[in-house]
Amino acid sequence: MTEFAPDAGFRKNRKLKAALLRHNAFSKAGFSERLFGLLFSGLVYPQIWEDPDLDMLAMELQPHHRVVTIGSGGCNMLAYLCKRPASIDVVDLNPHHIALNRLKLAAFRHLPGHSDLVRFLAKPRETSNSHAFDQFLAANLDDATRNYWNSRKFGRRRVTVFDRNIYETGLLGRFIGAAHLLARLHGVDLTEMTKACSLREQRQFFDERIAPLFDKPVVRWITGRKSSLFGLGIPPQQYDELASLAADQSIAPVLRHRLEKLACHFPMQENYFAWQAFGRRYAPEGEGPLPTYLEPANYEVIRANVDRVNVHHASFTELLSGEPAASRDRYILLDAQDWMTDEQLNDLWAEISRTAREGARVIFRTAAEKSIIEGRLSPAIRDQWTYMEERSLELTALDRSAIYGGFHIYRKTA
């Protein structure tokens, strides 16, 4: 378990700086990169926004598989334990995500039961949660993680965020809150979407209330600026990819299309991503699903297998460089490649190819629709992999989070 510096900001986080910075600090692009880095160096994703059910369909996980994944909010690495893989190595450059991943693992290990777990991780306004941390979790955490959650921010211990609503915090949580405020200023209460009882009602609310917001001058002005979307975790490189999809280089139509899919393509009763976007919480019992890792049917198997997870404050490439050849089976890159230069991509895939067993799979998402690696990897690396294009397109349509343009699967064949 790689140690991390829980209070290291962007200036001291060499790993994040190496991944993000490409331009001179005094250039316009360099300023955008550094501003994004400052924002991204705090907690960004209290919930991961990649659909784990889709991941598991794509990976076809088996008990002998050894998995490497980016951590983000920690939901998906726990969901994968439903399939009892042999091991999961979790990497992340953000120390706040490291602390959250380790806390979630400890919650499965040490909270008394499933209801306690759901209360701690999924229910807002539960003022007993920090006491549960003190009673069951603190003594069972490594020093760095315990110190992180006991440290104070604005006078309160960080762990007290679970007494309130952790999903209203973090960079993404605050961005969603700002979007709700902007909608209310235009007379639209986005939480009304959670009352829809059918896809028809969801479609009606989107068409009549939400879609017109994208034509408002202030919304078009905001979405025309890279920095305004840093709250979605969209770095400058990803913004450019999204803007390239529109004829006028405006990101507003792209965001409208993605939000339409989230709002209209899946029933609210089946989509916890939509509940987070429109309700800023998970559905009350009986009104919608919990994330896969919190579903009652998965509790016992996940709890029995949490010791198969190791969490590392490291990059994907850094971790793999220290692992034996032909030692891993599944790789989950989220959307991290959208940030990368050609050199970084080739370094990453060189290590993936070296450590991958025959039949290994890599899955990732992209802001735009096309695979980010085509035409950018060296032939010596690219020729070892087969793009499962048809299956990728099928699963892209099923992605409940709806925020990505493409979902991609590659299989090791040489």
XYZ file of C-alpha atoms in Angstrom:
414
model
C 0.000 0.000 0.000
C 1.835 3.090 -1.263
C 1.884 5.983 1.201
C 0.612 9.426 0.242
C 0.960 12.986 1.466
C -2.641 13.874 2.376
C -2.176 17.643 2.420
C 0.015 18.025 -0.659
C -1.520 20.607 -2.972
C -0.902 20.942 -6.685
C 2.400 22.781 -6.204
C 3.874 19.808 -4.297
C 2.099 17.011 -6.189
C 4.813 16.079 -8.681
C 2.815 13.131 -9.998
C -0.180 15.267 -10.963
C 2.000 18.015 -12.426
C 3.844 15.515 -14.602
C 0.543 14.167 -15.914
C -1.074 17.531 -16.627
C 1.432 20.246 -17.527
C 2.424 20.643 -21.188
C 2.821 24.382 -21.803
C 4.807 27.311 -20.450
C 3.300 28.791 -17.301
C 2.990 32.228 -18.918
C 1.069 31.013 -21.972
C -2.723 30.944 -22.133
C -2.722 27.140 -22.355
C -0.214 26.879 -19.515
C -2.362 29.104 -17.292
C -5.436 26.916 -17.982
C -3.486 23.756 -17.126
C -2.273 25.196 -13.833
C -5.691 26.533 -12.879
C -7.203 23.125 -13.548
C -4.396 21.514 -11.550
C -5.107 23.735 -8.550
C -8.794 22.781 -8.638
C -8.092 19.108 -9.292
C -5.670 18.829 -6.368
C -8.602 18.793 -3.900
C -11.338 16.174 -3.656
C -12.875 15.976 -7.126
C -15.177 12.932 -7.295
C -17.008 11.791 -4.150
C -18.718 9.357 -6.550
C -17.080 7.860 -9.622
C -18.949 8.729 -12.847
C -18.182 5.607 -14.873
C -20.864 2.902 -14.919
C -19.414 -0.211 -13.190
C -22.063 -2.545 -14.570
C -20.918 -1.591 -18.052
C -17.301 -2.200 -17.044
C -18.082 -5.679 -15.802
C -19.956 -6.581 -18.979
C -16.966 -5.448 -21.016
C -14.319 -7.152 -18.886
C -16.103 -10.482 -18.307
C -14.263 -10.737 -14.996
C -13.230 -14.184 -13.781
C -11.889 -15.294 -10.375
C -8.330 -15.720 -11.701
C -8.126 -12.201 -13.164
C -5.752 -9.605 -11.760
C -7.076 -6.073 -12.274
C -5.515 -2.599 -12.365
C -7.833 0.419 -12.216
C -7.842 4.130 -11.519
C -9.544 4.821 -8.195
C -11.483 8.102 -8.547
C -14.347 7.984 -6.007
C -13.793 4.306 -5.219
C -17.248 2.983 -6.142
C -16.165 0.840 -9.083
C -13.227 -1.016 -7.587
C -15.631 -2.218 -4.887
C -18.260 -3.184 -7.452
C -15.693 -5.343 -9.278
C -15.316 -7.436 -6.120
C -18.768 -8.867 -6.892
C -16.954 -11.047 -9.433
C -14.277 -12.145 -6.943
C -11.185 -11.278 -9.042
C -7.865 -12.516 -7.671
C -6.588 -8.987 -7.025
C -7.300 -5.326 -7.730
C -4.588 -2.678 -7.751
C -6.055 0.829 -7.467
C -3.984 3.835 -8.554
C -4.708 7.549 -8.344
C -2.665 10.753 -8.489
C -5.045 12.595 -6.160
C -4.334 11.995 -2.442
C -7.926 12.909 -1.533
C -9.195 10.065 -3.707
C -6.657 7.739 -2.094
C -8.025 8.618 1.340
C -11.626 8.103 0.173
C -10.867 4.725 -1.423
C -9.166 3.484 1.730
C -12.015 4.734 3.910
C -14.600 2.898 1.797
C -12.603 -0.319 2.056
C -12.395 0.083 5.821
C -16.143 0.750 6.004
C -16.825 -2.626 4.381
C -14.365 -4.372 6.681
C -15.326 -2.824 9.994
C -18.810 -1.300 10.095
C -21.163 -3.781 11.775
C -23.596 -4.405 8.930
C -25.020 -3.395 5.578
C -27.424 -0.821 7.007
C -24.515 0.883 8.784
C -22.553 0.952 5.520
C -25.441 2.521 3.596
C -26.043 5.030 6.364
C -22.385 6.052 6.310
C -21.812 6.230 2.548
C -25.210 6.920 0.999
C -27.577 8.768 3.312
C -27.381 12.556 3.803
C -27.966 14.355 7.101
C -26.940 11.400 9.292
C -25.181 13.128 12.162
C -24.088 9.836 13.746
C -21.696 8.988 10.911
C -18.662 10.737 12.377
C -19.273 8.836 15.618
C -19.329 5.574 13.639
C -15.982 6.615 12.169
C -14.547 7.131 15.657
C -15.992 3.896 17.001
C -15.393 1.447 14.161
C -13.035 2.867 11.546
C -10.381 5.256 12.865
C -8.317 2.665 14.721
C -8.391 0.356 11.684
C -7.005 2.872 9.179
C -3.372 3.455 8.251
C -1.880 6.561 9.841
C -2.026 8.745 6.716
C -5.692 7.978 6.025
C -6.732 8.405 9.661
C -4.872 11.713 9.859
C -6.529 12.888 6.656
C -10.083 12.295 7.914
C -9.280 13.690 11.368
C -7.643 16.832 9.964
C -9.669 20.016 9.978
C -11.009 22.048 7.097
C -12.820 25.304 7.862
C -12.725 24.338 11.543
C -14.439 20.962 11.182
C -12.941 17.499 10.924
C -13.018 16.276 7.349
C -14.947 13.149 8.342
C -17.934 15.269 9.426
C -18.753 15.665 5.735
C -20.463 12.276 6.133
C -22.723 13.865 8.754
C -23.945 16.231 6.054
C -23.840 15.133 2.399
C -20.491 14.216 0.879
C -22.068 14.264 -2.592
C -22.591 18.009 -2.337
C -18.849 18.446 -1.813
C -15.782 17.927 -3.936
C -15.169 19.765 -7.172
C -17.917 17.908 -9.035
C -20.420 18.207 -6.192
C -19.944 21.961 -6.060
C -20.232 22.204 -9.850
C -23.552 20.345 -9.785
C -24.696 22.678 -7.008
C -23.769 25.695 -9.127
C -25.712 24.239 -12.065
C -28.775 23.843 -9.834
C -28.424 27.449 -8.687
C -28.106 28.703 -12.264
C -31.220 26.743 -13.260
C -33.196 28.146 -10.314
C -32.221 31.667 -11.338
C -33.945 30.862 -14.635
C -37.015 29.455 -12.868
C -36.174 25.742 -13.142
C -35.945 23.383 -10.160
C -33.857 20.452 -11.400
C -34.872 18.281 -8.450
C -38.339 18.027 -10.019
C -36.845 15.445 -12.392
C -36.634 12.973 -9.494
C -40.447 12.985 -9.272
C -40.861 11.686 -12.825
C -42.545 8.283 -12.871
C -41.854 7.304 -16.473
C -39.519 7.940 -19.370
C -42.280 9.982 -20.985
C -42.422 12.315 -17.971
C -38.627 12.538 -17.921
C -38.599 13.460 -21.610
C -41.298 16.063 -21.113
C -39.430 17.728 -18.238
C -36.186 17.765 -20.198
C -37.714 19.161 -23.393
C -39.856 21.803 -21.689
C -37.685 22.893 -18.774
C -34.039 21.858 -19.162
C -33.291 22.036 -22.899
C -34.221 25.743 -23.211
C -31.581 26.612 -20.607
C -28.826 25.842 -23.104
C -30.017 28.713 -25.302
C -29.732 31.260 -22.509
C -26.933 33.775 -23.181
C -25.312 33.284 -19.777
C -25.210 29.504 -20.236
C -23.665 29.808 -23.678
C -21.142 32.302 -22.290
C -20.209 29.992 -19.412
C -19.902 26.861 -21.549
C -17.730 28.759 -24.003
C -14.945 29.012 -21.423
C -12.650 26.140 -20.541
C -12.254 27.151 -16.923
C -16.009 27.127 -16.299
C -16.099 23.359 -16.889
C -13.133 22.455 -14.727
C -15.750 21.655 -12.082
C -16.804 18.649 -14.153
C -13.226 17.383 -13.990
C -12.775 18.328 -17.652
C -9.155 19.402 -18.232
C -8.240 21.783 -21.079
C -7.342 18.903 -23.412
C -10.746 17.261 -22.922
C -12.557 20.550 -23.483
C -10.855 20.847 -26.879
C -11.949 17.307 -27.757
C -15.557 18.100 -26.864
C -15.550 21.437 -28.685
C -14.280 19.713 -31.823
C -17.586 17.825 -32.038
C -19.579 21.014 -32.679
C -19.523 23.032 -35.892
C -19.233 26.354 -34.037
C -16.693 24.994 -31.504
C -19.258 25.613 -28.728
C -19.515 22.962 -26.070
C -23.138 23.817 -25.187
C -24.758 21.502 -27.814
C -22.486 18.639 -26.737
C -23.393 19.060 -23.074
C -27.075 19.306 -23.993
C -26.867 16.014 -25.893
C -25.088 14.244 -23.027
C -27.549 15.571 -20.456
C -30.446 14.475 -22.650
C -29.146 10.907 -22.574
C -28.776 11.022 -18.795
C -32.256 12.498 -18.361
C -34.247 10.610 -20.978
C -32.691 7.268 -21.928
C -32.905 5.420 -18.601
C -35.725 5.378 -16.025
C -34.973 7.333 -12.856
C -35.869 4.168 -10.945
C -32.822 2.458 -12.516
C -30.213 5.213 -12.716
C -28.346 6.399 -9.634
C -26.219 8.713 -11.793
C -29.347 10.683 -12.693
C -30.323 10.869 -9.022
C -26.943 12.426 -8.221
C -27.225 14.915 -11.089
C -30.801 16.005 -10.450
C -31.370 15.146 -6.784
C -27.818 15.563 -5.437
C -28.269 12.327 -3.479
C -29.262 8.717 -3.949
C -32.912 7.737 -4.161
C -34.840 7.047 -0.945
C -35.480 3.365 -0.325
C -37.948 1.960 -2.844
C -37.672 4.881 -5.297
C -34.441 3.996 -7.073
C -31.202 2.047 -6.975
C -28.122 2.416 -4.887
C -24.716 2.170 -6.587
C -23.792 -1.409 -7.397
C -21.324 -1.672 -4.523
C -23.999 -0.692 -1.986
C -26.755 -3.000 -3.209
C -27.769 -5.466 -0.451
C -27.271 -8.501 -2.710
C -23.594 -7.629 -3.186
C -22.700 -6.817 0.410
C -21.456 -10.184 1.665
C -19.317 -11.038 -1.359
C -17.680 -7.599 -1.425
C -17.007 -7.671 2.302
C -15.436 -11.104 1.997
C -13.049 -9.915 -0.721
C -11.936 -6.403 0.269
C -8.512 -7.708 1.289
C -7.835 -8.403 -2.407
C -7.552 -4.639 -3.040
C -4.373 -2.582 -2.745
C -4.495 1.217 -3.135
C -1.462 3.113 -4.481
C -0.707 6.830 -4.770
C 0.888 6.364 -8.176
C 0.235 6.680 -11.886
C -0.802 3.695 -13.971
C 2.545 3.647 -15.771
C 4.508 4.004 -12.543
C 2.782 1.047 -10.890
C 3.054 -1.248 -13.907
C 6.746 -0.484 -14.406
C 7.493 -2.353 -11.194
C 5.338 -5.408 -11.998
C 6.410 -8.679 -13.686
C 5.722 -9.372 -17.358
C 2.459 -11.153 -18.216
C 1.043 -10.588 -14.725
C -2.257 -8.725 -15.280
C -5.556 -9.419 -17.039
C -7.793 -6.350 -16.909
C -6.991 -2.621 -17.087
C -9.479 0.206 -16.466
C -8.182 3.608 -17.569
C -11.364 5.695 -17.125
C -10.841 8.832 -19.280
C -7.238 9.465 -18.206
C -5.834 9.087 -21.726
C -7.679 12.215 -22.856
C -5.094 14.128 -20.823
C -2.036 12.443 -22.296
C 0.598 13.374 -24.847
C 1.662 10.827 -27.477
C 4.771 10.085 -25.428
C 2.732 9.443 -22.281
C 0.307 7.229 -24.207
C 3.091 5.112 -25.651
C 4.830 4.800 -22.285
C 1.545 3.671 -20.711
C 0.674 1.149 -23.405
C 4.221 -0.192 -23.485
C 3.833 -1.143 -19.814
C 0.305 -2.443 -20.338
C 1.492 -4.598 -23.241
C 4.465 -5.897 -21.259
C 2.429 -6.830 -18.189
C -0.671 -8.109 -20.047
C -1.379 -11.793 -20.329
C -2.780 -13.175 -23.576
C -6.477 -12.314 -23.773
C -6.107 -9.338 -21.425
C -8.534 -6.459 -21.909
C -8.200 -2.700 -21.589
C -11.304 -0.550 -21.223
C -11.514 3.232 -21.254
C -13.781 6.165 -22.017
C -13.281 9.240 -24.162
C -14.833 12.692 -24.195
C -15.230 12.474 -27.971
C -16.648 9.406 -29.692
C -13.524 7.984 -31.321
C -10.846 5.961 -29.581
C -8.060 8.227 -28.384
C -5.223 5.794 -29.149
C -5.783 5.185 -32.867
C -3.003 6.743 -34.937
C -1.043 7.674 -31.821
C 0.504 4.401 -30.626
C 3.588 2.981 -32.280
C 2.780 0.068 -34.631
C 4.864 -2.274 -32.464
C 2.502 -1.642 -29.552
C -0.788 -1.175 -31.427
C -0.376 -4.436 -33.380
C -0.558 -6.427 -30.142
C -4.153 -5.365 -29.557
C -7.521 -5.905 -31.275
C -10.184 -3.224 -31.008
C -13.557 -4.762 -30.087
C -15.361 -2.024 -31.965
C -18.822 -3.560 -32.320
C -19.024 -4.511 -28.651
C -17.709 -1.067 -27.699
C -20.515 0.637 -29.625
C -23.124 -1.638 -28.048
C -21.983 -0.823 -24.550
C -21.602 2.915 -25.183
C -25.370 3.037 -25.738
C -25.942 1.365 -22.343
C -23.802 3.769 -20.298
C -26.124 5.193 -17.625
C -23.772 8.008 -16.640
C -24.087 9.335 -20.212
C -21.304 11.904 -19.894
C -18.792 10.275 -22.248
C -18.819 10.128 -26.028
C -17.253 6.694 -26.344
C -16.577 3.475 -24.436
C -13.767 1.332 -25.820
C -12.517 -2.244 -25.351
C -9.173 -3.639 -26.553
C -8.062 -7.284 -26.319
C -4.480 -8.561 -26.240
C -4.023 -10.893 -29.201
C -0.251 -10.982 -29.755
